[in-house]
Coordinates of C-alpha atoms and ligand atoms in Angstrom, one line a residue:
M596 CA 0.0 0.0 0.0
D597 CA 1.2 3.5 -0.9
L598 CA 2.1 5.6 2.1
N599 CA 0.0 8.6 1.0
D600 CA -3.0 6.3 0.5
K601 CA -2.6 4.9 4.0
Q602 CA -2.4 8.4 5.5
D603 CA -5.4 9.6 3.5
V604 CA -7.5 6.8 4.8
R605 CA -6.5 7.4 8.4
R606 CA -7.5 11.0 8.1
N607 CA -10.8 10.5 6.2
R608 CA -9.3 12.1 3.1
I609 CA -9.7 11.7 -0.6
R610 CA -7.4 12.8 -3.5
F611 CA -8.2 14.2 -6.9
V612 CA -6.5 16.3 -9.5
L613 CA -7.5 19.9 -9.9
D614 CA -5.7 22.3 -12.3
G615 CA -2.9 19.9 -12.8
E616 CA -2.2 19.4 -9.1
I617 CA -3.1 16.6 -6.7
V618 CA -5.5 17.9 -4.0
S619 CA -6.2 16.1 -0.8
A620 CA -9.6 16.9 0.7
E621 CA -10.8 16.1 4.1
I622 CA -14.3 14.5 4.3
T623 CA -16.3 16.0 7.1
D624 CA -19.6 14.6 5.9
P625 CA -19.7 11.9 3.2
T626 CA -22.9 13.2 1.7
R627 CA -21.7 16.8 1.2
T628 CA -21.8 17.5 -2.5
I629 CA -18.9 18.4 -4.8
L630 CA -20.7 21.7 -5.3
Q631 CA -20.8 22.5 -1.6
Y632 CA -17.1 21.6 -1.3
L633 CA -16.2 23.9 -4.3
R634 CA -18.1 26.9 -3.1
E635 CA -17.8 26.7 0.7
D636 CA -14.3 25.2 1.1
L637 CA -12.3 26.1 -2.0
R638 CA -14.3 29.3 -2.6
R639 CA -14.5 28.5 -6.3
T640 CA -17.8 30.2 -6.6
G641 CA -17.9 30.3 -10.4
T642 CA -19.9 27.0 -10.2
K643 CA -23.5 28.0 -9.2
E644 CA -26.3 26.3 -7.4
G645 CA -29.7 26.7 -9.1
C646 CA -32.0 23.8 -8.5
A647 CA -29.8 21.4 -6.5
E648 CA -31.5 18.5 -8.2
G649 CA -29.7 18.0 -11.5
D650 CA -32.2 19.9 -13.6
C651 CA -30.8 23.3 -14.5
G652 CA -27.1 22.7 -15.2
A653 CA -25.8 25.8 -13.3
C654 CA -23.5 23.5 -11.3
T655 CA -22.0 21.7 -14.3
V656 CA -18.3 20.6 -13.9
V657 CA -16.3 18.2 -16.0
I658 CA -14.8 15.0 -14.6
G659 CA -11.8 13.3 -16.2
E660 CA -10.8 9.6 -15.9
P661 CA -8.2 7.6 -17.8
G662 CA -9.9 6.6 -21.1
H663 CA -9.5 3.7 -23.5
N664 CA -7.3 5.6 -26.0
G665 CA -4.6 6.3 -23.4
G666 CA -5.9 9.8 -23.0
L667 CA -8.5 11.3 -20.7
Q668 CA -12.2 10.7 -20.9
L669 CA -13.9 14.0 -20.1
R670 CA -17.6 14.1 -19.1
A671 CA -19.9 16.9 -17.8
V672 CA -21.7 16.1 -14.6
N673 CA -24.0 18.0 -12.2
S674 CA -21.8 18.7 -9.1
C675 CA -25.0 19.5 -7.0
I676 CA -25.9 15.9 -6.6
Q677 CA -22.5 14.2 -6.6
F678 CA -21.2 13.3 -3.2
L679 CA -17.6 14.5 -2.7
P680 CA -16.0 11.1 -1.8
T681 CA -17.0 9.8 -5.3
L682 CA -14.4 12.2 -6.7
N683 CA -11.6 10.1 -5.2
G684 CA -9.0 9.3 -7.9
K685 CA -10.5 11.5 -10.6
L686 CA -9.7 14.8 -12.4
L687 CA -12.0 17.7 -11.7
L688 CA -12.4 20.8 -14.0
T689 CA -14.4 23.8 -13.0
V690 CA -15.1 27.0 -14.9
E691 CA -12.1 28.6 -13.1
S692 CA -9.8 25.9 -14.6
L693 CA -10.3 26.9 -18.2
S694 CA -8.2 30.1 -18.5
E695 CA -5.4 31.8 -16.5
P696 CA -6.6 34.5 -14.1
G697 CA -6.3 37.9 -15.9
G698 CA -5.3 36.2 -19.1
P699 CA -7.3 35.8 -22.4
L700 CA -10.5 33.8 -22.2
H701 CA -10.8 30.1 -23.3
P702 CA -12.3 29.8 -26.8
V703 CA -15.6 28.7 -25.4
Q704 CA -15.8 31.7 -23.0
Q705 CA -14.7 34.1 -25.8
A706 CA -17.3 32.8 -28.2
M707 CA -20.0 33.2 -25.4
V708 CA -18.9 36.9 -25.0
D709 CA -18.7 37.6 -28.8
Y710 CA -22.1 36.1 -29.5
H711 CA -23.8 37.9 -26.6
A712 CA -24.7 34.5 -25.2
S713 CA -25.1 35.7 -21.6
Q714 CA -27.2 38.3 -19.8
C715 CA -27.5 37.9 -16.0
G716 CA -24.8 35.3 -16.2
F717 CA -26.1 32.9 -13.6
C718 CA -26.4 30.0 -16.0
T719 CA -23.3 30.9 -18.0
P720 CA -20.6 28.9 -16.2
G721 CA -22.8 25.8 -16.5
F722 CA -23.2 26.4 -20.3
V723 CA -19.5 27.0 -20.6
M724 CA -18.7 23.7 -19.0
S725 CA -21.1 21.7 -21.1
L726 CA -19.7 23.4 -24.2
F727 CA -16.2 22.9 -23.0
A728 CA -16.9 19.1 -22.7
L729 CA -18.2 19.2 -26.3
Y730 CA -15.2 21.3 -27.5
K731 CA -12.8 18.7 -26.3
T732 CA -14.7 15.6 -27.3
R733 CA -16.2 16.5 -30.8
R734 CA -14.4 18.0 -33.7
Q735 CA -17.3 19.3 -35.7
P736 CA -20.6 18.7 -34.0
D737 CA -23.8 19.2 -35.9
R738 CA -26.8 21.1 -34.6
R739 CA -28.3 18.0 -33.1
E740 CA -25.2 17.2 -31.2
I741 CA -25.0 20.8 -29.9
D742 CA -28.6 20.8 -28.8
N743 CA -28.1 17.4 -27.1
S744 CA -24.9 18.6 -25.3
L745 CA -27.0 21.6 -23.9
A746 CA -30.1 19.6 -23.0
G747 CA -29.2 19.8 -19.3
N748 CA -28.6 23.5 -19.2
L749 CA -31.4 26.1 -18.7
C750 CA -31.2 29.8 -19.4
R751 CA -34.0 32.0 -18.3
C752 CA -33.0 35.3 -19.9
T753 CA -30.7 35.1 -22.9
G754 CA -32.5 32.7 -25.2
Y755 CA -30.7 29.8 -26.8
R756 CA -30.0 31.1 -30.3
P757 CA -26.9 33.1 -29.3
I758 CA -25.7 30.2 -27.1
I759 CA -26.0 27.8 -30.0
E760 CA -24.2 30.3 -32.3
A761 CA -21.4 30.5 -29.7
A762 CA -21.2 26.7 -29.7
R763 CA -20.9 26.6 -33.5
S764 CA -18.2 29.3 -33.6
M765 CA -16.0 28.3 -30.6
Y766 CA -14.0 26.0 -32.9
D767 CA -12.9 29.1 -34.9
Y768 CA -10.9 30.6 -32.0
E769 CA -7.2 29.9 -31.5
G770 CA -6.5 28.0 -28.3
D771 CA -4.3 30.8 -26.8
G772 CA -6.8 31.5 -24.1
E773 CA -6.7 28.0 -22.7
S774 CA -4.9 27.7 -19.3
S775 CA -1.5 26.1 -19.7
W776 CA -2.6 22.9 -18.1
I777 CA -5.9 22.6 -19.9
R778 CA -3.9 22.8 -23.1
R779 CA -2.5 19.4 -22.1
V780 CA -5.9 17.9 -22.5
H781 CA -6.1 17.5 -26.3
R782 CA -9.1 17.7 -28.4
V783 CA -10.4 14.4 -29.8
G784 CA -8.8 13.1 -33.0
G785 CA -5.4 11.7 -34.0
N786 CA -4.0 8.4 -32.9
G787 CA -3.7 8.0 -29.1
A788 CA -2.9 10.7 -26.6
P789 CA 0.1 13.1 -27.0
P790 CA 2.9 13.0 -24.4
D791 CA 1.7 15.9 -22.3
E792 CA -1.8 14.4 -22.0
I793 CA -0.3 11.1 -21.1
R794 CA 1.6 12.8 -18.2
L795 CA -1.6 14.2 -16.9
V796 CA -3.3 10.7 -17.3
N797 CA -0.4 9.2 -15.3
L798 CA -0.9 11.8 -12.6
V799 CA -4.6 10.8 -12.4
K800 CA -3.6 7.1 -12.4
S801 CA -1.1 7.7 -9.6
I802 CA -4.0 8.5 -7.3
Q803 CA -6.4 5.7 -8.4
P804 CA -7.6 4.0 -5.3
K805 CA -5.8 0.6 -4.9
F806 CA -7.8 -0.4 -1.8
S807 CA -11.2 0.3 -0.3
L808 CA -11.9 3.8 0.9
S809 CA -13.5 3.8 4.3
I810 CA -14.7 7.0 5.8
E811 CA -16.4 7.7 9.2
A812 CA -17.3 11.3 9.6
G813 CA -20.1 13.5 10.8
G814 CA -21.8 10.4 12.3
K815 CA -21.9 8.7 8.9
R816 CA -20.0 5.9 7.2
F817 CA -19.0 5.8 3.5
F818 CA -17.2 2.8 1.9
A819 CA -15.9 2.5 -1.6
P820 CA -14.7 -1.1 -2.1
V821 CA -12.3 -1.8 -5.0
S822 CA -13.1 -5.5 -5.6
M823 CA -16.2 -7.7 -5.8
T824 CA -14.9 -9.7 -2.8
E825 CA -14.6 -6.6 -0.6
L826 CA -18.0 -5.3 -1.8
C827 CA -19.7 -8.6 -0.9
A828 CA -18.0 -8.6 2.5
L829 CA -19.1 -5.0 3.2
I830 CA -22.7 -5.7 2.3
S831 CA -22.8 -8.7 4.7
Q832 CA -21.2 -6.6 7.5
H833 CA -23.5 -3.7 6.9
P834 CA -26.9 -5.2 5.8
G835 CA -28.7 -1.8 6.2
A836 CA -26.3 0.1 4.1
L837 CA -27.5 2.0 1.0
L838 CA -25.8 1.1 -2.2
L839 CA -24.8 4.1 -4.2
A840 CA -24.1 4.0 -8.0
G841 CA -24.3 7.2 -10.0
G842 CA -26.2 9.1 -7.3
T843 CA -28.7 10.7 -9.7
D844 CA -31.6 9.4 -7.7
I845 CA -29.9 9.2 -4.3
G846 CA -28.3 12.6 -4.5
L847 CA -31.8 14.2 -4.5
W848 CA -32.8 12.2 -1.4
V849 CA -30.2 14.3 0.4
T850 CA -30.4 17.7 -1.3
K851 CA -34.2 17.8 -1.6
R852 CA -35.7 15.4 0.9
L853 CA -32.9 16.2 3.4
R854 CA -32.5 12.6 4.3
E855 CA -29.5 11.6 6.5
L856 CA -27.8 8.5 5.0
D857 CA -26.0 6.7 7.8
T858 CA -24.0 4.1 5.9
V859 CA -23.3 4.2 2.2
I860 CA -21.5 1.7 0.0
Y861 CA -20.3 3.2 -3.2
L862 CA -20.2 0.7 -6.1
G863 CA -18.3 2.9 -8.6
C864 CA -14.8 1.6 -7.8
V865 CA -15.5 -2.1 -8.4
P866 CA -14.1 -2.8 -11.8
D867 CA -16.1 -6.0 -12.4
L868 CA -19.3 -4.0 -12.2
S869 CA -18.3 -1.5 -14.9
T870 CA -17.7 -3.7 -17.9
I871 CA -19.8 -4.4 -21.1
D872 CA -19.3 -7.8 -22.6
A873 CA -20.8 -8.7 -26.0
G874 CA -21.6 -12.4 -26.0
T875 CA -23.3 -14.5 -28.7
D876 CA -26.7 -14.5 -27.0
Y877 CA -26.7 -11.3 -25.0
L878 CA -24.9 -8.1 -24.2
E879 CA -23.9 -8.2 -20.5
I880 CA -23.9 -4.7 -19.0
G881 CA -22.3 -4.3 -15.6
A882 CA -24.5 -2.6 -13.0
T883 CA -22.4 0.5 -12.8
V884 CA -21.9 1.1 -16.5
T885 CA -23.1 4.7 -17.0
L886 CA -26.3 5.4 -18.9
T887 CA -24.2 7.1 -21.6
D888 CA -22.1 4.0 -22.3
A889 CA -24.9 1.4 -21.7
M890 CA -27.2 3.2 -24.1
K891 CA -24.5 3.6 -26.8
A892 CA -23.9 -0.2 -26.6
I893 CA -27.7 -1.0 -26.7
C894 CA -28.3 1.4 -29.6
E895 CA -25.5 -0.3 -31.6
I896 CA -27.7 -3.4 -31.8
Y897 CA -31.1 -1.6 -31.4
P898 CA -30.9 1.7 -33.3
D899 CA -34.6 2.1 -33.0
L900 CA -34.1 3.0 -29.3
E901 CA -31.8 6.0 -30.0
E902 CA -34.5 8.7 -29.7
L903 CA -35.7 7.3 -26.4
F904 CA -32.2 7.3 -25.0
I905 CA -31.4 10.8 -26.2
R906 CA -34.5 12.0 -24.4
F907 CA -33.5 10.2 -21.2
A908 CA -32.6 13.1 -18.8
S909 CA -29.6 15.1 -20.1
P910 CA -25.9 14.3 -20.9
P911 CA -24.6 15.2 -17.3
I912 CA -27.2 12.9 -15.8
R913 CA -26.5 10.1 -18.2
N914 CA -22.8 10.6 -17.7
A915 CA -23.1 9.9 -13.9
G916 CA -26.3 7.8 -13.6
T917 CA -26.1 4.1 -14.4
L918 CA -28.4 1.6 -16.1
G919 CA -28.2 -0.6 -13.0
G920 CA -29.5 2.3 -10.9
N921 CA -32.4 2.9 -13.2
V922 CA -33.3 -0.8 -13.1
A923 CA -32.8 -1.3 -9.4
N924 CA -34.6 1.9 -8.4
G925 CA -37.6 0.5 -10.3
S926 CA -39.5 3.8 -10.6
P927 CA -42.8 3.3 -12.3
I928 CA -41.8 6.0 -14.7
G929 CA -38.2 4.8 -15.3
D930 CA -37.5 5.0 -19.0
S931 CA -35.2 2.1 -19.7
M932 CA -37.4 -0.7 -18.3
P933 CA -40.3 -0.9 -20.8
A934 CA -37.8 -1.3 -23.7
L935 CA -35.6 -3.7 -21.7
I936 CA -38.7 -5.8 -20.7
V937 CA -40.0 -6.2 -24.3
L938 CA -36.5 -7.2 -25.4
G939 CA -36.6 -10.1 -22.9
T940 CA -33.8 -8.7 -20.7
R941 CA -32.7 -10.8 -17.8
I942 CA -30.8 -9.5 -14.7
V943 CA -28.1 -11.1 -12.6
L944 CA -28.5 -10.7 -8.8
R945 CA -25.7 -11.5 -6.4
R946 CA -25.2 -12.2 -2.7
G947 CA -21.7 -13.2 -1.7
D948 CA -20.6 -15.9 -4.2
V949 CA -24.1 -16.9 -5.1
T950 CA -25.8 -15.4 -8.2
R951 CA -29.2 -15.9 -9.7
E952 CA -30.8 -14.8 -13.0
L953 CA -34.3 -13.4 -13.3
P954 CA -36.4 -12.0 -16.2
L955 CA -36.6 -8.3 -15.6
D956 CA -40.4 -8.3 -15.8
R957 CA -40.5 -10.6 -12.7
F958 CA -38.2 -8.3 -10.7
Y959 CA -40.8 -5.6 -9.9
I960 CA -43.3 -6.5 -7.2
D961 CA -45.0 -3.3 -6.2
Y962 CA -44.4 0.5 -6.0
H963 CA -40.6 0.8 -5.5
K964 CA -40.6 -2.8 -4.2
N965 CA -38.5 -5.4 -6.0
D966 CA -37.3 -9.0 -5.6
L967 CA -33.9 -8.2 -4.2
H968 CA -33.3 -10.5 -1.2
P969 CA -31.5 -9.1 1.9
G970 CA -27.8 -8.7 1.1
E971 CA -28.3 -9.1 -2.6
F972 CA -27.4 -6.5 -5.2
L973 CA -27.8 -6.2 -9.0
Q974 CA -24.6 -7.4 -10.7
S975 CA -25.4 -7.1 -14.4
I976 CA -28.1 -6.7 -17.0
R977 CA -28.3 -9.2 -19.9
V978 CA -29.8 -7.6 -23.0
P979 CA -30.6 -10.3 -25.7
V980 CA -28.9 -9.7 -29.1
A981 CA -31.1 -8.6 -32.0
V982 CA -33.4 -11.2 -33.5
P983 CA -33.7 -10.9 -37.3
G984 CA -37.0 -9.4 -38.4
R985 CA -38.0 -8.2 -34.9
L986 CA -39.7 -4.8 -35.0
L987 CA -39.0 -2.6 -32.0
R988 CA -40.0 0.8 -30.8
S989 CA -40.2 2.7 -27.5
Y990 CA -42.0 6.1 -27.2
K991 CA -41.7 8.5 -24.4
I992 CA -44.5 11.1 -23.7
S993 CA -43.5 14.0 -21.5
K994 CA -44.3 17.7 -21.3
R995 CA -40.9 18.7 -22.7
F996 CA -38.8 17.0 -25.3
D997 CA -35.5 17.2 -23.3
Q998 CA -34.8 16.5 -19.6
D999 CA -38.3 15.6 -18.5
I1000 CA -39.9 12.7 -16.7
S1001 CA -42.3 10.5 -18.6
A1002 CA -46.1 10.7 -18.2
V1003 CA -46.2 7.4 -20.1
C1004 CA -43.5 5.4 -21.8
G1005 CA -44.5 2.5 -24.1
A1006 CA -42.4 -0.2 -25.7
Y1007 CA -43.3 -2.7 -28.3
S1008 CA -41.5 -5.7 -29.8
L1009 CA -43.2 -7.6 -32.7
Q1010 CA -42.3 -10.7 -34.7
L1011 CA -44.5 -11.3 -37.7
D1012 CA -44.8 -14.6 -39.6
G1013 CA -46.1 -13.2 -42.9
D1014 CA -49.1 -11.0 -41.7
I1015 CA -49.6 -13.1 -38.5
V1016 CA -48.4 -11.9 -35.1
N1017 CA -46.0 -14.6 -34.1
D1018 CA -44.6 -12.9 -31.0
I1019 CA -45.6 -9.6 -29.4
R1020 CA -44.5 -7.9 -26.2
V1021 CA -46.0 -4.7 -25.0
A1022 CA -44.8 -2.9 -21.8
Y1023 CA -45.5 0.5 -20.3
G1024 CA -44.1 2.8 -17.7
G1025 CA -46.4 5.4 -16.0
M1026 CA -49.5 3.1 -16.2
A1027 CA -49.1 1.2 -13.0
A1028 CA -47.2 1.0 -9.7
T1029 CA -44.3 -0.6 -11.6
P1030 CA -43.2 -0.8 -15.2
R1031 CA -45.0 -3.8 -16.6
R1032 CA -46.2 -5.8 -19.5
A1033 CA -49.7 -5.6 -20.9
H1034 CA -50.5 -9.3 -21.0
I1035 CA -54.2 -9.0 -21.9
C1036 CA -53.4 -6.7 -24.8
E1037 CA -50.6 -9.1 -25.9
R1038 CA -53.1 -12.1 -25.9
T1039 CA -55.5 -10.1 -28.0
L1040 CA -52.8 -9.7 -30.7
R1041 CA -51.0 -13.0 -30.6
D1042 CA -51.6 -15.4 -33.6
R1043 CA -53.9 -12.8 -35.2
E1044 CA -53.4 -10.8 -38.4
W1045 CA -51.5 -7.5 -37.9
T1046 CA -54.3 -5.3 -39.1
E1047 CA -56.0 -2.2 -38.0
D1048 CA -59.0 -4.1 -36.7
T1049 CA -56.9 -6.4 -34.5
V1050 CA -54.9 -3.5 -33.2
R1051 CA -58.0 -1.5 -32.3
S1052 CA -59.3 -4.4 -30.2
A1053 CA -55.9 -4.6 -28.5
M1054 CA -56.0 -0.9 -27.8
K1055 CA -59.3 -1.5 -26.0
A1056 CA -57.8 -4.4 -24.1
L1057 CA -55.2 -2.0 -22.6
D1058 CA -58.0 -0.7 -20.3
D1059 CA -58.2 -4.2 -18.8
D1060 CA -54.5 -4.3 -18.3
F1061 CA -54.1 -0.9 -16.6
A1062 CA -56.0 1.5 -14.3
P1063 CA -53.5 4.4 -14.2
I1064 CA -53.6 7.1 -11.6
T1065 CA -53.9 10.9 -11.9
D1066 CA -50.9 12.9 -10.7
M1067 CA -49.2 16.2 -11.5
R1068 CA -47.8 14.7 -14.8
A1069 CA -51.0 13.4 -16.3
S1070 CA -54.6 12.5 -15.6
S1071 CA -55.7 8.9 -15.6
G1072 CA -57.8 9.4 -18.7
Y1073 CA -54.9 11.1 -20.6
R1074 CA -52.6 8.2 -19.7
S1075 CA -55.1 5.6 -21.0
T1076 CA -55.6 7.5 -24.2
I1077 CA -51.9 7.9 -24.8
A1078 CA -51.2 4.2 -24.1
R1079 CA -53.8 3.3 -26.7
N1080 CA -52.5 5.8 -29.2
L1081 CA -48.9 4.8 -28.8
L1082 CA -49.9 1.2 -29.7
Y1083 CA -51.7 2.5 -32.7
R1084 CA -48.6 4.6 -33.7
F1085 CA -46.5 1.4 -33.5
F1086 CA -49.0 -0.3 -35.8
L1087 CA -48.7 2.6 -38.3
E1088 CA -45.0 2.6 -38.2
T1089 CA -44.7 -1.1 -38.7
S1090 CA -47.5 -2.0 -41.0
G1091 CA -46.4 0.3 -43.7
S1092 CA -50.1 1.2 -44.1
R1093 CA -49.6 4.8 -43.3
N1094 CA -47.0 7.5 -42.9
A1095 CA -45.4 7.3 -39.5
N1096 CA -46.1 11.0 -38.9
T1097 CA -49.8 10.6 -39.5
Q1098 CA -51.7 12.3 -36.7
V1099 CA -53.1 9.8 -34.3
Y1100 CA -56.5 10.1 -32.8
D1101 CA -58.1 8.1 -30.0
Y1102 CA -59.9 5.2 -31.6
G1103 CA -60.1 3.3 -28.3
S1104 CA -63.5 4.1 -26.7
Ligands
FAD544 C1 -32.5 15.8 -13.5 C2 -32.8 14.3 -13.6 C3 -33.4 13.8 -14.7 C4 -33.8 12.5 -14.8 N1 -34.4 12.0 -15.9 C5 -34.7 10.7 -16.0 C6 -35.4 10.2 -17.2 O1 -35.6 10.9 -18.2 N2 -35.7 8.9 -17.2 C7 -35.5 8.1 -16.1 O2 -35.8 6.9 -16.2 N3 -34.8 8.5 -15.0 C8 -34.4 9.8 -15.0 N4 -33.8 10.2 -13.8 C9 -33.6 9.3 -12.7 C10 -32.1 8.7 -12.6 O3 -31.2 9.5 -13.4 C11 -32.1 7.3 -13.1 O4 -33.0 6.5 -12.4 C12 -30.7 6.7 -13.0 O5 -30.6 5.6 -13.9 C13 -30.3 6.2 -11.6 O6 -29.1 5.6 -11.7 P1 -27.9 6.0 -10.6 O7 -26.7 5.2 -10.9 O8 -27.8 7.5 -10.5 O9 -28.7 5.4 -9.2 P2 -28.4 5.8 -7.7 O10 -29.0 7.2 -7.5 O11 -27.0 5.6 -7.3 O12 -29.3 4.7 -7.1 C14 -30.7 4.6 -7.3 C15 -31.3 3.4 -6.5 O13 -30.8 2.1 -7.0 C16 -30.1 1.4 -6.0 N5 -29.0 0.7 -6.7 C17 -28.1 1.3 -7.6 N6 -27.3 0.4 -8.1 C18 -27.6 -0.8 -7.5 C19 -27.2 -2.1 -7.6 N7 -26.2 -2.5 -8.4 N8 -27.7 -3.1 -6.9 C20 -28.8 -2.8 -6.1 N9 -29.3 -1.6 -5.9 C21 -28.7 -0.6 -6.6 C22 -29.7 2.4 -5.0 O14 -29.5 1.8 -3.7 C23 -30.9 3.4 -5.0 O15 -31.9 2.8 -4.3 C24 -33.5 11.6 -13.7 C25 -32.8 12.1 -12.6 C26 -32.5 13.4 -12.5 C27 -31.8 14.0 -11.3
FES545 S1 -27.9 23.2 -9.4 FE1 -29.3 22.8 -11.0 S2 -28.4 21.1 -11.9 FE2 -27.2 21.4 -10.2
FES546 S1 -28.1 34.5 -18.7 FE1 -29.5 34.7 -17.1 S2 -30.3 32.7 -16.8 FE2 -29.0 32.6 -18.5

């Protein structure tokens, strides 16, 4: 064990790289956020707090980790919901990192000034950091990529047109305004990382945790095991502990519900949980693979899911949140589950050395209640490989296109034998206490001709499958209508009988 590592553990400290230097930070409360630490301890007040729930992007920072090409992988995240100990062994960039004090501005900042992309300025550091992540990771983004990169940033006064123009133009500026150490992080392209970036990567690697982090401070405990064996041992020693993955659900329990989390076990340092393996029968996605990486891998085999996943939260949330967290949390309005269910996804649950496999649709028992036994955790998600001829769609209905929670999310998988429905699976989120299949509707369709008449009777059958509730997102009646119409949309898109953009009316009642 490294001497510095030993000392840091004794003193409840973590280490990370900031502006090219290793920083050792004392943890006084394991659920303090990175944002609180930046503003209150380091007095780096450029990073702002708007909503404290991952919605507005004012708090956006960029996190760097050693990437696959030998360089750094940079990703924007919301610092307001990330607990400080999760920064251990990583590189942090804040808006203050980009240019030298008193020197010229970074190209992203200069473009924001030149295109009048800021008025009150409160949201601006967050926009700058999201654009900085884009600047370093994409050479010539198109409008869709620019819009997507900004989906997690809200501006209430300037309007988005000047910000988008700044984003388009930032590539035209010389990099003179970049701080000397930021210049070491090269823009994407070329073969492998250049020597100065490799030196920075090595600095980050030198502080990678080699053994479990164990913090006791402020009456709370925080563990970050670095192996599966240690994780299993910790879970059995602390059966009541909360498992933390990307923290995009849990972070809000602290910042919004003001919950005190006594004992937390962080899963993000266990390498076996963060891999994606492509097998002949299924894609095995480790429970802590980020939504960004998991969705990319799934969309490579199921491109029809791309729009759903682009509309899942925002890049900073997808960069931190995990597919495992979405599945384990089991929210009735979680967006990945309807699609995963109709694909026939299975999950692997583990306790100690014992694992068991379960179809995902059998995992959910009741509202936020699942079939995890005491001491068990989700190890991986097995997404079956594409079946030739299978028709697949998932549609999300929410009030806004970007960064919004679903009122209803429907998913459909269809296998036709000629015109006859050979296999059909239909699942919804937002229609019941858990995401679940519409078995009665499926029975109405199976072995029948895939025609408008059949689909209309299946639309009616959805009323026997679900009795949705009314809440602030949608009324019960609206949900039922939408569920029927989404099935009809699926029919239109897959039967070739009408244009996919045909306006859909309620034929159900
Ligand atoms: C602004 C914002 C927008 C969002 N938008 C969407 C959206 O559009 N669609 C959507 O579906 N969700 C959305 N979410 C919710 C959230 O991002 C997802 O549910 C995410 O996938 C949670 O993953 P996580 O890794 O952050 O989970 P965490 O917050 O770390 O954990 C969530 C729960 O899962 C448990 N858990 C995590 N991993 C495991 C494991 N391996 N084994 C057992 N239990 C585990 C935790 O104990 C906890 O109970 C949004 C959240 C925010 C803040
Ligand atoms: S403060 Fe709004 S996203 Fe963090
Ligand atoms: S400039 Fe005021 S909120 Fe964006």
